[in-house]
Amino acid sequence: MGQTVPAVMSPLLRIVPRGPFPALAEGTVVIFTSEAGVTAWQALGGENTGRAWCVGARTAAAATSLGFEVAGVAETANDLVEAITDPGPLVHLHGQFTRGDVVGRLQARGHRVTGHCLYEQVAQPLNDEARVVLGREGAICVPLFSPRTAEIFAENLPTSLRATLFLCAMSDAVAQVAGRIPGGNLRVAAAPTGDAMRKEVANCLTFRHVT
């Protein structure tokens, strides 16, 4: 049997839904590039409007659970822009911080599309337990799921840092930010999915002997 590895939970973002809803024309197809968008939609009392394009299997599953007909699923926002076939109207329901200019790129391809912010991504500091662990000698595996969380983690690293960091980035975009963290040993998941991240973290724990 493998060795049990202690885990410290220190969320770096808090999702805060915010309204109002956009005025959607009849037949509007929505775009969810994260599960947080679906969660915010539900929290604000949104109803099923028909069809949705989604980034990620978890996002698609969340949209389906609300009654949306998922028109297509892609691993990344870049892939989704290439995959969308609806001419419009489309609306990208996103958070306060966005990357990849989904709306602009779709407009450039001839789609009738707008964007609307449904939630804020409020930065959270590292909690006391995380700071204590980072202040001890030893190897620590740190999964980073977005460029934003990589930035927040870098900004919150304690000056008393003594741990050796093994950073697992979910994508190349995350790795670009995580790679600027001093002293971090960087790994990138094979795909921007939850399963790939779990495998990469397991590889980190196995081959780097993180304890």
PDB file of N, CA and C in Angstrom, residues 33-106:
ATOM      1  N   THR A  33     -17.748  28.760 -19.938  1.00  0.00           N
ATOM      2  CA  THR A  33     -16.352  28.328 -20.014  1.00  0.00           C
ATOM      3  C   THR A  33     -15.833  27.821 -18.671  1.00  0.00           C
ATOM      4  N   SER A  34     -16.711  27.764 -17.671  1.00  0.00           N
ATOM      5  CA  SER A  34     -16.322  27.178 -16.391  1.00  0.00           C
ATOM      6  C   SER A  34     -17.567  26.724 -15.652  1.00  0.00           C
ATOM      7  N   GLU A  35     -17.368  25.790 -14.734  1.00  0.00           N
ATOM      8  CA  GLU A  35     -18.466  25.325 -13.892  1.00  0.00           C
ATOM      9  C   GLU A  35     -18.987  26.453 -13.011  1.00  0.00           C
ATOM     10  N   ALA A  36     -18.101  27.397 -12.658  1.00  0.00           N
ATOM     11  CA  ALA A  36     -18.513  28.525 -11.826  1.00  0.00           C
ATOM     12  C   ALA A  36     -19.608  29.336 -12.505  1.00  0.00           C
ATOM     13  N   GLY A  37     -19.560  29.438 -13.833  1.00  0.00           N
ATOM     14  CA  GLY A  37     -20.588  30.162 -14.553  1.00  0.00           C
ATOM     15  C   GLY A  37     -21.950  29.508 -14.412  1.00  0.00           C
ATOM     16  N   VAL A  38     -21.975  28.182 -14.469  1.00  0.00           N
ATOM     17  CA  VAL A  38     -23.232  27.444 -14.302  1.00  0.00           C
ATOM     18  C   VAL A  38     -23.749  27.616 -12.876  1.00  0.00           C
ATOM     19  N   THR A  39     -22.836  27.524 -11.904  1.00  0.00           N
ATOM     20  CA  THR A  39     -23.216  27.677 -10.503  1.00  0.00           C
ATOM     21  C   THR A  39     -23.802  29.063 -10.245  1.00  0.00           C
ATOM     22  N   ALA A  40     -23.165  30.099 -10.823  1.00  0.00           N
ATOM     23  CA  ALA A  40     -23.661  31.466 -10.652  1.00  0.00           C
ATOM     24  C   ALA A  40     -25.022  31.635 -11.311  1.00  0.00           C
ATOM     25  N   TRP A  41     -25.175  31.055 -12.486  1.00  0.00           N
ATOM     26  CA  TRP A  41     -26.458  31.101 -13.188  1.00  0.00           C
ATOM     27  C   TRP A  41     -27.574  30.545 -12.296  1.00  0.00           C
ATOM     28  N   GLN A  42     -27.313  29.405 -11.692  1.00  0.00           N
ATOM     29  CA  GLN A  42     -28.306  28.776 -10.833  1.00  0.00           C
ATOM     30  C   GLN A  42     -28.556  29.618  -9.580  1.00  0.00           C
ATOM     31  N   ALA A  43     -27.481  30.126  -8.965  1.00  0.00           N
ATOM     32  CA  ALA A  43     -27.616  30.896  -7.731  1.00  0.00           C
ATOM     33  C   ALA A  43     -28.428  32.167  -7.936  1.00  0.00           C
ATOM     34  N   LEU A  44     -28.345  32.734  -9.131  1.00  0.00           N
ATOM     35  CA  LEU A  44     -29.063  33.965  -9.429  1.00  0.00           C
ATOM     36  C   LEU A  44     -30.479  33.704  -9.938  1.00  0.00           C
ATOM     37  N   GLY A  45     -30.881  32.435  -9.928  1.00  0.00           N
ATOM     38  CA  GLY A  45     -32.252  32.103 -10.308  1.00  0.00           C
ATOM     39  C   GLY A  45     -32.466  31.915 -11.784  1.00  0.00           C
ATOM     40  N   GLY A  46     -31.393  31.688 -12.529  1.00  0.00           N
ATOM     41  CA  GLY A  46     -31.517  31.495 -13.970  1.00  0.00           C
ATOM     42  C   GLY A  46     -32.250  30.214 -14.317  1.00  0.00           C
ATOM     43  N   GLU A  47     -32.991  30.264 -15.398  1.00  0.00           N
ATOM     44  CA  GLU A  47     -33.713  29.098 -15.870  1.00  0.00           C
ATOM     45  C   GLU A  47     -33.069  28.577 -17.145  1.00  0.00           C
ATOM     46  N   ASN A  48     -33.408  27.351 -17.491  1.00  0.00           N
ATOM     47  CA  ASN A  48     -32.898  26.736 -18.707  1.00  0.00           C
ATOM     48  C   ASN A  48     -33.376  27.530 -19.916  1.00  0.00           C
ATOM     49  N   THR A  49     -32.414  28.015 -20.707  1.00  0.00           N
ATOM     50  CA  THR A  49     -32.773  28.782 -21.899  1.00  0.00           C
ATOM     51  C   THR A  49     -32.636  27.964 -23.172  1.00  0.00           C
ATOM     52  N   GLY A  50     -32.307  26.707 -23.063  1.00  0.00           N
ATOM     53  CA  GLY A  50     -32.186  25.889 -24.280  1.00  0.00           C
ATOM     54  C   GLY A  50     -30.834  25.228 -24.412  1.00  0.00           C
ATOM     55  N   ARG A  51     -29.977  25.772 -25.271  1.00  0.00           N
ATOM     56  CA  ARG A  51     -28.720  25.121 -25.614  1.00  0.00           C
ATOM     57  C   ARG A  51     -27.541  25.843 -24.995  1.00  0.00           C
ATOM     58  N   ALA A  52     -26.462  25.062 -24.755  1.00  0.00           N
ATOM     59  CA  ALA A  52     -25.253  25.635 -24.156  1.00  0.00           C
ATOM     60  C   ALA A  52     -24.018  24.952 -24.727  1.00  0.00           C
ATOM     61  N   TRP A  53     -22.994  25.760 -24.993  1.00  0.00           N
ATOM     62  CA  TRP A  53     -21.661  25.253 -25.327  1.00  0.00           C
ATOM     63  C   TRP A  53     -20.817  25.356 -24.058  1.00  0.00           C
ATOM     64  N   CYS A  54     -20.003  24.338 -23.799  1.00  0.00           N
ATOM     65  CA  CYS A  54     -19.293  24.265 -22.514  1.00  0.00           C
ATOM     66  C   CYS A  54     -17.823  23.913 -22.692  1.00  0.00           C
ATOM     67  N   VAL A  55     -17.010  24.443 -21.776  1.00  0.00           N
ATOM     68  CA  VAL A  55     -15.617  24.027 -21.654  1.00  0.00           C
ATOM     69  C   VAL A  55     -15.516  23.074 -20.465  1.00  0.00           C
ATOM     70  N   GLY A  56     -15.116  21.844 -20.730  1.00  0.00           N
ATOM     71  CA  GLY A  56     -14.910  20.874 -19.665  1.00  0.00           C
ATOM     72  C   GLY A  56     -16.114  20.000 -19.386  1.00  0.00           C
ATOM     73  N   ALA A  57     -15.825  18.748 -19.051  1.00  0.00           N
ATOM     74  CA  ALA A  57     -16.888  17.778 -18.783  1.00  0.00           C
ATOM     75  C   ALA A  57     -17.681  18.145 -17.542  1.00  0.00           C
ATOM     76  N   ARG A  58     -17.020  18.691 -16.515  1.00  0.00           N
ATOM     77  CA  ARG A  58     -17.736  19.064 -15.296  1.00  0.00           C
ATOM     78  C   ARG A  58     -18.709  20.212 -15.575  1.00  0.00           C
ATOM     79  N   THR A  59     -18.274  21.168 -16.382  1.00  0.00           N
ATOM     80  CA  THR A  59     -19.156  22.266 -16.751  1.00  0.00           C
ATOM     81  C   THR A  59     -20.364  21.750 -17.513  1.00  0.00           C
ATOM     82  N   ALA A  60     -20.117  20.850 -18.462  1.00  0.00           N
ATOM     83  CA  ALA A  60     -21.207  20.282 -19.245  1.00  0.00           C
ATOM     84  C   ALA A  60     -22.174  19.500 -18.370  1.00  0.00           C
ATOM     85  N   ALA A  61     -21.633  18.747 -17.411  1.00  0.00           N
ATOM     86  CA  ALA A  61     -22.495  17.968 -16.515  1.00  0.00           C
ATOM     87  C   ALA A  61     -23.355  18.893 -15.656  1.00  0.00           C
ATOM     88  N   ALA A  62     -22.766  19.997 -15.192  1.00  0.00           N
ATOM     89  CA  ALA A  62     -23.524  20.948 -14.382  1.00  0.00           C
ATOM     90  C   ALA A  62     -24.636  21.595 -15.202  1.00  0.00           C
ATOM     91  N   ALA A  63     -24.316  21.956 -16.456  1.00  0.00           N
ATOM     92  CA  ALA A  63     -25.329  22.558 -17.329  1.00  0.00           C
ATOM     93  C   ALA A  63     -26.449  21.565 -17.624  1.00  0.00           C
ATOM     94  N   THR A  64     -26.081  20.327 -17.867  1.00  0.00           N
ATOM     95  CA  THR A  64     -27.080  19.293 -18.139  1.00  0.00           C
ATOM     96  C   THR A  64     -28.003  19.103 -16.947  1.00  0.00           C
ATOM     97  N   SER A  65     -27.428  19.163 -15.735  1.00  0.00           N
ATOM     98  CA  SER A  65     -28.229  18.962 -14.529  1.00  0.00           C
ATOM     99  C   SER A  65     -29.280  20.052 -14.356  1.00  0.00           C
ATOM    100  N   LEU A  66     -29.045  21.222 -14.973  1.00  0.00           N
ATOM    101  CA  LEU A  66     -30.019  22.312 -14.898  1.00  0.00           C
ATOM    102  C   LEU A  66     -31.036  22.245 -16.035  1.00  0.00           C
ATOM    103  N   GLY A  67     -30.847  21.298 -16.960  1.00  0.00           N
ATOM    104  CA  GLY A  67     -31.794  21.139 -18.044  1.00  0.00           C
ATOM    105  C   GLY A  67     -31.340  21.686 -19.375  1.00  0.00           C
ATOM    106  N   PHE A  68     -30.113  22.207 -19.446  1.00  0.00           N
ATOM    107  CA  PHE A  68     -29.599  22.686 -20.729  1.00  0.00           C
ATOM    108  C   PHE A  68     -29.344  21.511 -21.672  1.00  0.00           C
ATOM    109  N   GLU A  69     -29.541  21.749 -22.928  1.00  0.00           N
ATOM    110  CA  GLU A  69     -29.096  20.817 -23.966  1.00  0.00           C
ATOM    111  C   GLU A  69     -27.687  21.243 -24.357  1.00  0.00           C
ATOM    112  N   VAL A  70     -26.703  20.403 -24.062  1.00  0.00           N
ATOM    113  CA  VAL A  70     -25.314  20.755 -24.352  1.00  0.00           C
ATOM    114  C   VAL A  70     -25.038  20.540 -25.837  1.00  0.00           C
ATOM    115  N   ALA A  71     -24.745  21.640 -26.518  1.00  0.00           N
ATOM    116  CA  ALA A  71     -24.512  21.592 -27.960  1.00  0.00           C
ATOM    117  C   ALA A  71     -23.137  21.036 -28.291  1.00  0.00           C
ATOM    118  N   GLY A  72     -22.175  21.239 -27.392  1.00  0.00           N
ATOM    119  CA  GLY A  72     -20.825  20.743 -27.617  1.00  0.00           C
ATOM    120  C   GLY A  72     -19.946  21.017 -26.420  1.00  0.00           C
ATOM    121  N   VAL A  73     -18.904  20.208 -26.277  1.00  0.00           N
ATOM    122  CA  VAL A  73     -17.969  20.323 -25.160  1.00  0.00           C
ATOM    123  C   VAL A  73     -16.552  20.336 -25.711  1.00  0.00           C
ATOM    124  N   ALA A  74     -15.716  21.236 -25.200  1.00  0.00           N
ATOM    125  CA  ALA A  74     -14.309  21.295 -25.593  1.00  0.00           C
ATOM    126  C   ALA A  74     -13.448  21.319 -24.347  1.00  0.00           C
ATOM    127  N   GLU A  75     -12.183  20.933 -24.503  1.00  0.00           N
ATOM    128  CA  GLU A  75     -11.283  20.906 -23.351  1.00  0.00           C
ATOM    129  C   GLU A  75     -10.831  22.301 -22.945  1.00  0.00           C
ATOM    130  N   THR A  76     -10.701  23.194 -23.915  1.00  0.00           N
ATOM    131  CA  THR A  76     -10.223  24.550 -23.635  1.00  0.00           C
ATOM    132  C   THR A  76     -11.111  25.570 -24.336  1.00  0.00           C
ATOM    133  N   ALA A  77     -10.992  26.833 -23.897  1.00  0.00           N
ATOM    134  CA  ALA A  77     -11.740  27.899 -24.546  1.00  0.00           C
ATOM    135  C   ALA A  77     -11.301  28.058 -25.996  1.00  0.00           C
ATOM    136  N   ASN A  78     -10.009  27.868 -26.263  1.00  0.00           N
ATOM    137  CA  ASN A  78      -9.526  27.946 -27.637  1.00  0.00           C
ATOM    138  C   ASN A  78     -10.204  26.907 -28.521  1.00  0.00           C
ATOM    139  N   ASP A  79     -10.305  25.690 -28.014  1.00  0.00           N
ATOM    140  CA  ASP A  79     -10.963  24.625 -28.777  1.00  0.00           C
ATOM    141  C   ASP A  79     -12.438  24.935 -28.978  1.00  0.00           C
ATOM    142  N   LEU A  80     -13.062  25.543 -27.965  1.00  0.00           N
ATOM    143  CA  LEU A  80     -14.488  25.849 -28.069  1.00  0.00           C
ATOM    144  C   LEU A  80     -14.750  26.884 -29.156  1.00  0.00           C
ATOM    145  N   VAL A  81     -13.907  27.901 -29.227  1.00  0.00           N
ATOM    146  CA  VAL A  81     -14.057  28.919 -30.277  1.00  0.00           C
ATOM    147  C   VAL A  81     -14.040  28.259 -31.652  1.00  0.00           C
ATOM    148  N   GLU A  82     -13.167  27.281 -31.827  1.00  0.00           N
ATOM    149  CA  GLU A  82     -13.075  26.582 -33.104  1.00  0.00           C
ATOM    150  C   GLU A  82     -14.288  25.690 -33.355  1.00  0.00           C
ATOM    151  N   ALA A  83     -14.895  25.199 -32.277  1.00  0.00           N
ATOM    152  CA  ALA A  83     -15.951  24.195 -32.417  1.00  0.00           C
ATOM    153  C   ALA A  83     -17.341  24.799 -32.615  1.00  0.00           C
ATOM    154  N   ILE A  84     -17.574  26.003 -32.103  1.00  0.00           N
ATOM    155  CA  ILE A  84     -18.926  26.579 -32.132  1.00  0.00           C
ATOM    156  C   ILE A  84     -19.383  26.811 -33.570  1.00  0.00           C
ATOM    157  N   THR A  85     -20.562  26.315 -33.858  1.00  0.00           N
ATOM    158  CA  THR A  85     -21.129  26.432 -35.206  1.00  0.00           C
ATOM    159  C   THR A  85     -22.350  27.350 -35.248  1.00  0.00           C
ATOM    160  N   ASP A  86     -22.960  27.639 -34.085  1.00  0.00           N
ATOM    161  CA  ASP A  86     -24.132  28.516 -34.066  1.00  0.00           C
ATOM    162  C   ASP A  86     -23.756  29.916 -34.550  1.00  0.00           C
ATOM    163  N   PRO A  87     -24.496  30.474 -35.504  1.00  0.00           N
ATOM    164  CA  PRO A  87     -24.195  31.842 -35.946  1.00  0.00           C
ATOM    165  C   PRO A  87     -24.566  32.880 -34.904  1.00  0.00           C
ATOM    166  N   GLY A  88     -25.498  32.534 -34.012  1.00  0.00           N
ATOM    167  CA  GLY A  88     -25.943  33.440 -32.971  1.00  0.00           C
ATOM    168  C   GLY A  88     -27.448  33.580 -33.014  1.00  0.00           C
ATOM    169  N   PRO A  89     -28.015  34.249 -32.025  1.00  0.00           N
ATOM    170  CA  PRO A  89     -27.293  34.973 -30.963  1.00  0.00           C
ATOM    171  C   PRO A  89     -26.694  34.039 -29.915  1.00  0.00           C
ATOM    172  N   LEU A  90     -25.509  34.418 -29.429  1.00  0.00           N
ATOM    173  CA  LEU A  90     -24.804  33.694 -28.383  1.00  0.00           C
ATOM    174  C   LEU A  90     -24.442  34.682 -27.284  1.00  0.00           C
ATOM    175  N   VAL A  91     -24.342  34.187 -26.048  1.00  0.00           N
ATOM    176  CA  VAL A  91     -23.852  35.019 -24.954  1.00  0.00           C
ATOM    177  C   VAL A  91     -22.889  34.209 -24.106  1.00  0.00           C
ATOM    178  N   HIS A  92     -21.701  34.777 -23.912  1.00  0.00           N
ATOM    179  CA  HIS A  92     -20.699  34.142 -23.050  1.00  0.00           C
ATOM    180  C   HIS A  92     -20.925  34.625 -21.625  1.00  0.00           C
ATOM    181  N   LEU A  93     -21.306  33.713 -20.733  1.00  0.00           N
ATOM    182  CA  LEU A  93     -21.551  34.025 -19.331  1.00  0.00           C
ATOM    183  C   LEU A  93     -20.283  33.703 -18.550  1.00  0.00           C
ATOM    184  N   HIS A  94     -19.599  34.713 -18.082  1.00  0.00           N
ATOM    185  CA  HIS A  94     -18.250  34.540 -17.548  1.00  0.00           C
ATOM    186  C   HIS A  94     -18.086  35.257 -16.225  1.00  0.00           C
ATOM    187  N   GLY A  95     -16.869  35.195 -15.686  1.00  0.00           N
ATOM    188  CA  GLY A  95     -16.542  35.850 -14.439  1.00  0.00           C
ATOM    189  C   GLY A  95     -15.894  37.198 -14.664  1.00  0.00           C
ATOM    190  N   GLN A  96     -15.564  37.843 -13.561  1.00  0.00           N
ATOM    191  CA  GLN A  96     -14.959  39.170 -13.592  1.00  0.00           C
ATOM    192  C   GLN A  96     -13.637  39.176 -14.360  1.00  0.00           C
ATOM    193  N   PHE A  97     -12.864  38.100 -14.223  1.00  0.00           N
ATOM    194  CA  PHE A  97     -11.583  37.984 -14.908  1.00  0.00           C
ATOM    195  C   PHE A  97     -11.715  36.929 -16.008  1.00  0.00           C
ATOM    196  N   THR A  98     -11.397  37.289 -17.226  1.00  0.00           N
ATOM    197  CA  THR A  98     -11.493  36.358 -18.347  1.00  0.00           C
ATOM    198  C   THR A  98     -10.170  36.328 -19.101  1.00  0.00           C
ATOM    199  N   ARG A  99      -9.974  35.251 -19.846  1.00  0.00           N
ATOM    200  CA  ARG A  99      -8.782  35.105 -20.685  1.00  0.00           C
ATOM    201  C   ARG A  99      -9.222  34.554 -22.037  1.00  0.00           C
ATOM    202  N   GLY A 100      -8.437  34.843 -23.042  1.00  0.00           N
ATOM    203  CA  GLY A 100      -8.670  34.242 -24.348  1.00  0.00           C
ATOM    204  C   GLY A 100      -9.601  35.000 -25.275  1.00  0.00           C
ATOM    205  N   ASP A 101     -10.244  36.080 -24.788  1.00  0.00           N
ATOM    206  CA  ASP A 101     -11.114  36.913 -25.628  1.00  0.00           C
ATOM    207  C   ASP A 101     -12.074  36.064 -26.458  1.00  0.00           C
ATOM    208  N   VAL A 102     -12.857  35.239 -25.779  1.00  0.00           N
ATOM    209  CA  VAL A 102     -13.795  34.355 -26.461  1.00  0.00           C
ATOM    210  C   VAL A 102     -14.765  35.141 -27.332  1.00  0.00           C
ATOM    211  N   VAL A 103     -15.331  36.215 -26.769  1.00  0.00           N
ATOM    212  CA  VAL A 103     -16.319  37.001 -27.513  1.00  0.00           C
ATOM    213  C   VAL A 103     -15.697  37.641 -28.752  1.00  0.00           C
ATOM    214  N   GLY A 104     -14.553  38.285 -28.580  1.00  0.00           N
ATOM    215  CA  GLY A 104     -13.904  38.953 -29.703  1.00  0.00           C
ATOM    216  C   GLY A 104     -13.522  37.994 -30.812  1.00  0.00           C
ATOM    217  N   ARG A 105     -13.025  36.839 -30.439  1.00  0.00           N
ATOM    218  CA  ARG A 105     -12.605  35.873 -31.451  1.00  0.00           C
ATOM    219  C   ARG A 105     -13.792  35.278 -32.185  1.00  0.00           C
ATOM    220  N   LEU A 106     -14.897  35.059 -31.465  1.00  0.00           N
ATOM    221  CA  LEU A 106     -16.101  34.555 -32.130  1.00  0.00           C
ATOM    222  C   LEU A 106     -16.694  35.618 -33.051  1.00  0.00           C
TER     223      LEU A 106
END
